[in-house]
mmCIF file of C-alpha atoms and ligand atoms in Angstrom:
data_model
loop_
_atom_site.group_PDB
_atom_site.id
_atom_site.type_symbol
_atom_site.label_atom_id
_atom_site.label_comp_id
_atom_site.label_asym_id
_atom_site.label_seq_id
_atom_site.Cartn_x
_atom_site.Cartn_y
_atom_site.Cartn_z
ATOM 1 C CA UNK A 1 79.853 99.734 89.749
ATOM 2 C CA UNK A 2 79.821 98.775 93.426
ATOM 3 C CA UNK A 3 80.330 101.922 95.645
ATOM 4 C CA UNK A 4 83.465 101.730 97.619
ATOM 5 C CA UNK A 5 85.196 103.974 99.989
ATOM 6 C CA UNK A 6 88.102 105.594 98.444
ATOM 7 C CA UNK A 7 91.033 106.268 100.756
ATOM 8 C CA UNK A 8 93.367 109.150 100.524
ATOM 9 C CA UNK A 9 97.031 108.910 101.493
ATOM 10 C CA UNK A 10 98.970 112.289 101.463
ATOM 11 C CA UNK A 11 102.613 111.937 100.675
ATOM 12 C CA UNK A 12 104.649 114.037 103.001
ATOM 13 C CA UNK A 13 107.404 114.167 100.368
ATOM 14 C CA UNK A 14 105.523 117.407 99.330
ATOM 15 C CA UNK A 15 104.984 118.666 102.880
ATOM 16 C CA UNK A 16 106.663 121.611 104.511
ATOM 17 C CA UNK A 17 109.379 119.925 106.617
ATOM 18 C CA UNK A 18 109.931 122.977 108.761
ATOM 19 C CA UNK A 19 106.633 122.355 110.164
ATOM 20 C CA UNK A 20 106.049 118.720 109.561
ATOM 21 C CA UNK A 21 103.974 117.991 112.882
ATOM 22 C CA UNK A 22 101.443 120.735 111.713
ATOM 23 C CA UNK A 23 101.267 119.464 108.313
ATOM 24 C CA UNK A 24 100.572 115.669 109.106
ATOM 25 C CA UNK A 25 98.027 116.881 111.788
ATOM 26 C CA UNK A 26 96.326 119.293 109.170
ATOM 27 C CA UNK A 27 95.874 116.456 106.508
ATOM 28 C CA UNK A 28 94.688 114.073 109.264
ATOM 29 C CA UNK A 29 91.998 116.791 110.422
ATOM 30 C CA UNK A 30 91.323 117.277 106.673
ATOM 31 C CA UNK A 31 90.099 113.744 106.354
ATOM 32 C CA UNK A 32 93.181 111.722 105.240
ATOM 33 C CA UNK A 33 92.978 108.044 105.757
ATOM 34 C CA UNK A 34 96.700 107.489 106.056
ATOM 35 C CA UNK A 35 99.977 109.199 105.790
ATOM 36 C CA UNK A 36 102.388 108.152 102.841
ATOM 37 C CA UNK A 37 106.224 108.136 103.757
ATOM 38 C CA UNK A 38 108.517 107.958 100.724
ATOM 39 C CA UNK A 39 111.834 106.444 101.638
ATOM 40 C CA UNK A 40 114.668 106.918 99.082
ATOM 41 C CA UNK A 41 118.208 105.943 99.354
ATOM 42 C CA UNK A 42 120.196 107.475 96.529
ATOM 43 C CA UNK A 43 120.810 103.954 95.247
ATOM 44 C CA UNK A 44 117.663 102.273 94.173
ATOM 45 C CA UNK A 45 116.524 105.797 93.165
ATOM 46 C CA UNK A 46 118.657 108.792 92.547
ATOM 47 C CA UNK A 47 117.076 110.980 95.186
ATOM 48 C CA UNK A 48 117.454 110.774 98.951
ATOM 49 C CA UNK A 49 114.543 111.629 101.161
ATOM 50 C CA UNK A 50 114.450 110.490 104.953
ATOM 51 C CA UNK A 51 114.571 107.287 107.056
ATOM 52 C CA UNK A 52 112.977 105.718 110.139
ATOM 53 C CA UNK A 53 113.655 108.438 112.581
ATOM 54 C CA UNK A 54 111.362 110.798 110.471
ATOM 55 C CA UNK A 55 108.750 107.870 110.141
ATOM 56 C CA UNK A 56 108.787 107.552 114.058
ATOM 57 C CA UNK A 57 108.437 111.342 114.579
ATOM 58 C CA UNK A 58 105.387 111.220 112.253
ATOM 59 C CA UNK A 59 103.912 108.284 114.058
ATOM 60 C CA UNK A 60 103.800 110.226 117.294
ATOM 61 C CA UNK A 61 101.925 113.130 115.639
ATOM 62 C CA UNK A 62 98.907 111.312 114.067
ATOM 63 C CA UNK A 63 96.614 108.295 114.790
ATOM 64 C CA UNK A 64 95.753 107.317 111.315
ATOM 65 C CA UNK A 65 98.085 104.533 109.799
ATOM 66 C CA UNK A 66 101.386 105.097 108.078
ATOM 67 C CA UNK A 67 102.033 103.745 104.498
ATOM 68 C CA UNK A 68 105.854 103.307 104.391
ATOM 69 C CA UNK A 69 106.983 103.040 100.544
ATOM 70 C CA UNK A 70 110.615 101.700 100.491
ATOM 71 C CA UNK A 71 112.534 102.879 97.225
ATOM 72 C CA UNK A 72 115.539 101.405 98.586
ATOM 73 C CA UNK A 73 118.205 98.713 97.748
ATOM 74 C CA UNK A 74 117.921 95.598 99.799
ATOM 75 C CA UNK A 75 114.817 96.608 101.545
ATOM 76 C CA UNK A 76 114.660 93.300 103.440
ATOM 77 C CA UNK A 77 117.395 94.444 105.688
ATOM 78 C CA UNK A 78 115.298 97.432 106.831
ATOM 79 C CA UNK A 79 112.042 95.666 107.389
ATOM 80 C CA UNK A 80 112.391 95.528 111.293
ATOM 81 C CA UNK A 81 113.751 99.169 111.376
ATOM 82 C CA UNK A 82 110.475 100.464 109.606
ATOM 83 C CA UNK A 83 108.154 98.365 111.458
ATOM 84 C CA UNK A 84 109.594 99.537 114.789
ATOM 85 C CA UNK A 85 109.412 103.099 113.548
ATOM 86 C CA UNK A 86 105.600 102.578 113.123
ATOM 87 C CA UNK A 87 104.864 101.529 109.648
ATOM 88 C CA UNK A 88 101.438 99.980 109.307
ATOM 89 C CA UNK A 89 101.770 99.087 105.562
ATOM 90 C CA UNK A 90 105.242 98.430 104.262
ATOM 91 C CA UNK A 91 105.650 98.448 100.552
ATOM 92 C CA UNK A 92 108.695 96.984 98.631
ATOM 93 C CA UNK A 93 109.634 97.271 94.951
ATOM 94 C CA UNK A 94 109.463 93.817 93.468
ATOM 95 C CA UNK A 95 112.572 94.158 91.543
ATOM 96 C CA UNK A 96 114.615 95.248 94.691
ATOM 97 C CA UNK A 97 114.363 91.933 96.476
ATOM 98 C CA UNK A 98 115.648 88.433 95.747
ATOM 99 C CA UNK A 99 113.114 86.430 97.883
ATOM 100 C CA UNK A 100 109.905 88.093 97.515
ATOM 101 C CA UNK A 101 107.684 85.661 99.335
ATOM 102 C CA UNK A 102 110.107 85.597 102.218
ATOM 103 C CA UNK A 103 110.059 89.370 102.367
ATOM 104 C CA UNK A 104 106.154 89.573 102.548
ATOM 105 C CA UNK A 105 106.268 86.805 105.265
ATOM 106 C CA UNK A 106 108.744 88.689 107.216
ATOM 107 C CA UNK A 107 106.768 92.064 107.032
ATOM 108 C CA UNK A 108 103.566 90.201 108.131
ATOM 109 C CA UNK A 109 105.330 88.289 110.843
ATOM 110 C CA UNK A 110 105.909 91.624 112.493
ATOM 111 C CA UNK A 111 102.180 92.405 112.534
ATOM 112 C CA UNK A 112 102.303 94.910 109.516
ATOM 113 C CA UNK A 113 100.590 94.708 106.335
ATOM 114 C CA UNK A 114 102.791 93.833 103.278
ATOM 115 C CA UNK A 115 102.730 95.783 100.055
ATOM 116 C CA UNK A 116 104.403 95.370 96.667
ATOM 117 C CA UNK A 117 105.079 97.803 93.876
ATOM 118 C CA UNK A 118 106.662 98.194 90.579
ATOM 119 C CA UNK A 119 107.741 101.132 88.410
ATOM 120 C CA UNK A 120 105.799 101.895 85.339
ATOM 121 C CA UNK A 121 108.051 99.945 83.022
ATOM 122 C CA UNK A 122 107.765 96.692 84.970
ATOM 123 C CA UNK A 123 104.931 94.114 84.735
ATOM 124 C CA UNK A 124 102.884 92.921 87.469
ATOM 125 C CA UNK A 125 103.791 89.297 86.568
ATOM 126 C CA UNK A 126 106.945 90.151 88.568
ATOM 127 C CA UNK A 127 104.839 89.401 91.749
ATOM 128 C CA UNK A 128 101.653 88.108 90.514
ATOM 129 C CA UNK A 129 102.135 84.493 91.874
ATOM 130 C CA UNK A 130 102.513 86.013 95.404
ATOM 131 C CA UNK A 131 99.213 87.979 95.530
ATOM 132 C CA UNK A 132 98.060 85.842 98.207
ATOM 133 C CA UNK A 133 100.922 87.132 100.458
ATOM 134 C CA UNK A 134 100.347 90.752 100.218
ATOM 135 C CA UNK A 135 97.682 93.413 101.627
ATOM 136 C CA UNK A 136 98.281 96.021 99.183
ATOM 137 C CA UNK A 137 99.478 96.399 95.580
ATOM 138 C CA UNK A 138 100.798 99.913 94.734
ATOM 139 C CA UNK A 139 100.818 100.731 91.103
ATOM 140 C CA UNK A 140 103.446 103.537 90.298
ATOM 141 C CA UNK A 141 101.917 106.139 87.879
ATOM 142 C CA UNK A 142 105.330 107.930 87.729
ATOM 143 C CA UNK A 143 108.772 106.636 87.919
ATOM 144 C CA UNK A 144 109.726 106.385 91.629
ATOM 145 C CA UNK A 145 112.273 108.855 92.968
ATOM 146 C CA UNK A 146 110.529 112.476 92.645
ATOM 147 C CA UNK A 147 107.304 114.105 93.460
ATOM 148 C CA UNK A 148 105.437 116.516 91.146
ATOM 149 C CA UNK A 149 105.725 114.333 88.097
ATOM 150 C CA UNK A 150 103.203 113.821 85.371
ATOM 151 C CA UNK A 151 100.677 110.934 85.579
ATOM 152 C CA UNK A 152 101.153 107.987 83.157
ATOM 153 C CA UNK A 153 97.660 106.902 82.146
ATOM 154 C CA UNK A 154 98.763 103.686 80.548
ATOM 155 C CA UNK A 155 99.422 102.187 83.991
ATOM 156 C CA UNK A 156 95.692 102.038 84.455
ATOM 157 C CA UNK A 157 95.724 98.891 82.475
ATOM 158 C CA UNK A 158 97.654 97.210 85.350
ATOM 159 C CA UNK A 159 95.018 98.355 87.687
ATOM 160 C CA UNK A 160 92.203 96.882 85.579
ATOM 161 C CA UNK A 161 94.058 93.579 85.193
ATOM 162 C CA UNK A 162 94.513 93.368 89.165
ATOM 163 C CA UNK A 163 90.851 94.011 89.608
ATOM 164 C CA UNK A 164 90.033 91.185 87.291
ATOM 165 C CA UNK A 165 92.571 89.049 89.032
ATOM 166 C CA UNK A 166 91.370 89.884 92.546
ATOM 167 C CA UNK A 167 87.738 88.963 91.439
ATOM 168 C CA UNK A 168 89.007 85.653 89.936
ATOM 169 C CA UNK A 169 90.953 84.664 92.841
ATOM 170 C CA UNK A 170 88.843 85.763 95.752
ATOM 171 C CA UNK A 171 91.579 87.564 97.267
ATOM 172 C CA UNK A 172 91.306 91.066 98.873
ATOM 173 C CA UNK A 173 94.493 93.040 98.399
ATOM 174 C CA UNK A 174 93.959 96.757 98.063
ATOM 175 C CA UNK A 175 94.973 98.577 95.020
ATOM 176 C CA UNK A 176 96.754 101.900 95.501
ATOM 177 C CA UNK A 177 98.068 104.321 92.946
ATOM 178 C CA UNK A 178 101.041 106.720 93.407
ATOM 179 C CA UNK A 179 102.313 109.636 91.381
ATOM 180 C CA UNK A 180 100.834 112.742 89.623
ATOM 181 C CA UNK A 181 97.484 112.421 91.232
ATOM 182 C CA UNK A 182 95.079 115.383 90.657
ATOM 183 C CA UNK A 183 91.356 115.591 90.547
ATOM 184 C CA UNK A 184 91.376 114.570 86.869
ATOM 185 C CA UNK A 185 93.735 111.740 87.179
ATOM 186 C CA UNK A 186 92.040 110.593 90.398
ATOM 187 C CA UNK A 187 88.762 110.175 88.477
ATOM 188 C CA UNK A 188 90.347 108.053 85.979
ATOM 189 C CA UNK A 189 91.992 105.893 88.565
ATOM 190 C CA UNK A 190 88.893 105.338 90.661
ATOM 191 C CA UNK A 191 87.084 104.325 87.598
ATOM 192 C CA UNK A 192 89.691 101.889 86.804
ATOM 193 C CA UNK A 193 89.304 100.181 90.155
ATOM 194 C CA UNK A 194 91.703 101.964 92.498
ATOM 195 C CA UNK A 195 91.036 101.932 96.235
ATOM 196 C CA UNK A 196 93.636 104.311 97.569
ATOM 197 C CA UNK A 197 95.118 107.461 95.934
ATOM 198 C CA UNK A 198 98.522 108.727 97.062
ATOM 199 C CA UNK A 199 98.941 112.430 96.376
ATOM 200 C CA UNK A 200 101.715 114.744 97.383
ATOM 201 C CA UNK A 201 101.968 117.968 95.310
ATOM 202 C CA UNK A 202 98.175 118.383 94.697
ATOM 203 C CA UNK A 203 97.209 118.194 98.402
ATOM 204 C CA UNK A 204 100.129 120.021 100.079
ATOM 205 C CA UNK A 205 100.179 122.539 97.155
ATOM 206 C CA UNK A 206 96.677 123.571 97.765
ATOM 207 C CA UNK A 207 95.426 126.176 100.248
ATOM 208 C CA UNK A 208 92.981 123.980 101.833
ATOM 209 C CA UNK A 209 93.924 120.437 102.549
ATOM 210 C CA UNK A 210 90.429 119.299 103.570
ATOM 211 C CA UNK A 211 88.870 120.619 100.194
ATOM 212 C CA UNK A 212 91.661 119.028 98.190
ATOM 213 C CA UNK A 213 91.196 115.558 99.931
ATOM 214 C CA UNK A 214 87.550 115.599 99.346
ATOM 215 C CA UNK A 215 88.028 116.533 95.735
ATOM 216 C CA UNK A 216 90.257 113.611 95.193
ATOM 217 C CA UNK A 217 87.783 111.326 97.094
ATOM 218 C CA UNK A 218 84.854 112.575 95.305
ATOM 219 C CA UNK A 219 86.316 112.388 91.661
ATOM 220 C CA UNK A 220 83.741 110.211 90.236
ATOM 221 C CA UNK A 221 82.720 108.158 87.169
ATOM 222 C CA UNK A 222 81.783 110.443 84.383
ATOM 223 C CA UNK A 223 84.295 113.082 85.235
ATOM 224 C CA UNK A 224 87.180 111.009 84.094
ATOM 225 C CA UNK A 225 89.104 111.875 80.851
HETATM 226 C C1 DX5 B 301 107.420 109.116 93.958
HETATM 227 C C2 DX5 B 301 106.720 108.930 95.221
HETATM 228 C C3 DX5 B 301 105.414 109.591 95.367
HETATM 229 C C4 DX5 B 301 105.203 111.034 95.064
HETATM 230 C C5 DX5 B 301 103.964 111.510 94.987
HETATM 231 O O1 DX5 B 301 108.665 108.468 94.114
HETATM 232 O O2 DX5 B 301 106.631 107.467 95.506
HETATM 233 O O3 DX5 B 301 104.694 109.082 96.522
HETATM 234 O O4 DX5 B 301 105.874 111.774 96.136
HETATM 235 O O5 DX5 B 301 104.001 112.818 94.791
HETATM 236 P P1 DX5 B 301 103.016 113.637 93.618
HETATM 237 O O6 DX5 B 301 101.732 113.541 94.034
HETATM 238 O O7 DX5 B 301 103.671 115.146 93.775
HETATM 239 O O8 DX5 B 301 103.362 112.903 92.334
HETATM 240 ZN ZN1 ZN B 302 105.202 106.675 97.304
#
């Protein structure tokens, strides 16, 4: 298997918001490649998290890119707001928008990388024909809405099919996975072909962020279960 750089994206949903600046700087110093911001509106998902003001504040604290994962209804209405706030990668749920290709074009027109995702019970066929318009595909390995849930290994089948499709088509979108990532599930994900690991509880729940990040990045073939 070709050796590739695995990127780590800590999700601030699990950070201590009393000291968010220190938290995001600590994961950046610990080797994180991007910061993952989970946006929930209480409509598309039952939970409510935070909006563009917090994204803009995080942007001022770090130099690594921001992943913004929109778990909101009618995300196309908020593309400009989140791009202005500092999103580098903006990801929408395929079933939350009517005009998927138009949404990807609108994101890219603002100079931001477009991402698409689906919950574990939704197929990649929802967006497969638009893969040439996205820079990243986020595979949800838990149902969107809450941190700290258990990884669903069956979604790795989607990762493997995307790896095959990417090779067949010659496209170069990144494959990211989100939810329940630990050293064990990271190994299984990397072995299936994932490029970027999102992790909230595992990183922010550990005493040493750098060590946790490097454990995820180094989770290798042979250690997967
Ligand atoms: C779930 C979010 C995830 C989640 C990851 O709706 O998209 O980013 O916060 O957190 P852990 O790593 O705790 O599952
Ligand atoms: Zn997320």
